């Protein structure tokens, strides 16, 4: 318990320091706790230390935890790769989906979002530094995708999500530029407020460049064991 509380306080202090350096208000940067591979009991302890937003990558694993922890007021974010045949379960169980990189995924999430739930929050994942292996749309496709996605009824389009290669600081600046370009082109898109970037190893650079949501796993929960 104490160990997780300390870890969370340490990460929050890092965020605060990065905000100070960047002359940003600390309230502009949210902490998303990335809990993949960690048991429900670990999330429960992190929750008790004040954390409310949790990010998961693997659907089956996430659904188990959502069921285990349904008594808690958790905001669930899906940050993994989105497969087309998994959109229904995402629409039914998550508040946010960060990895939307093509229109069909947004269309299905909108169609499959249960009526009694608020619109689902999504970010467009961009392959900002052109990595061969990475998911995400091409930066040149973003404006057209925004244009199509904002027509959909049950979606709140929140912003962009990027996972640059390690030590690729320029990619954060490029992502911020693209984020602002969308804002300039769609001034009436009031939900456009989220730049999801920065992990345990690079949160300072990400915040310096303009991140509004850092996705932190290792620095909160320790090393992951994939066995
Ligand atoms: C696992 C993961 C993270 C967290 O990474 P850490 O280095 O453990 O902080 C963040 N974002 C995504 C998309 C991830 O898959």
XYZ file of N, CA, C and O in Angstrom, residues 3 23 47 61 65-66 77 111 131 135 137 149 153 155 157 172 183 186 201 205:
80
model
N 4.004 1.528 -0.606
C 4.893 1.572 -1.765
C 4.200 2.219 -2.975
O 4.785 3.048 -3.671
N 6.363 26.191 -17.485
C 5.446 27.283 -17.179
C 4.022 26.933 -17.570
O 3.313 27.724 -18.202
N -5.967 2.837 -6.386
C -7.231 3.592 -6.263
C -7.331 4.225 -4.880
O -7.690 5.402 -4.736
N -8.073 -9.258 -20.354
C -7.518 -8.927 -19.037
C -8.263 -7.726 -18.432
O -8.615 -7.720 -17.245
N -10.728 -7.212 -14.881
C -10.499 -6.207 -13.833
C -11.703 -5.281 -13.678
O -12.055 -4.893 -12.565
N -12.334 -4.927 -14.810
C -13.515 -4.064 -14.747
C -14.600 -4.751 -13.927
O -15.276 -4.132 -13.099
N -9.692 3.466 -19.436
C -9.175 3.879 -20.746
C -8.594 2.662 -21.447
O -7.807 1.924 -20.845
N -21.744 3.472 -33.216
C -22.934 2.625 -33.392
C -23.183 1.733 -32.184
O -24.323 1.489 -31.804
N 7.173 5.196 -37.767
C 7.803 3.904 -37.459
C 7.120 2.806 -38.271
O 5.897 2.758 -38.356
N 1.231 1.079 -35.025
C -0.140 1.428 -35.377
C -0.220 2.949 -35.459
O 0.685 3.657 -35.069
N -2.479 6.337 -37.639
C -2.624 6.828 -39.007
C -1.428 7.706 -39.365
O -0.643 8.106 -38.509
N -15.000 11.952 -38.294
C -15.378 11.477 -36.960
C -16.332 12.452 -36.272
O -17.237 12.032 -35.543
N -22.479 10.467 -33.953
C -23.272 10.934 -32.817
C -22.740 10.573 -31.420
O -22.790 11.397 -30.529
N -19.818 9.978 -30.047
C -18.377 10.098 -29.858
C -18.039 11.501 -29.355
O -18.566 12.487 -29.882
N -14.739 13.441 -29.619
C -13.374 13.393 -30.149
C -12.500 14.317 -29.308
O -12.663 15.539 -29.324
N 7.356 14.601 -30.050
C 6.376 15.246 -29.159
C 6.020 16.640 -29.677
O 4.867 17.064 -29.644
N -6.951 22.168 -33.981
C -7.695 23.176 -33.214
C -7.969 24.417 -34.067
O -9.060 24.977 -34.042
N -10.651 23.543 -36.631
C -11.972 23.217 -36.073
C -12.193 23.967 -34.760
O -12.303 23.351 -33.703
N 9.436 6.783 -19.058
C 10.788 7.215 -19.398
C 10.891 8.594 -20.017
O 11.989 9.145 -20.143
N 9.838 15.323 -21.076
C 9.879 15.865 -22.444
C 8.470 16.022 -23.012
O 8.179 16.997 -23.715
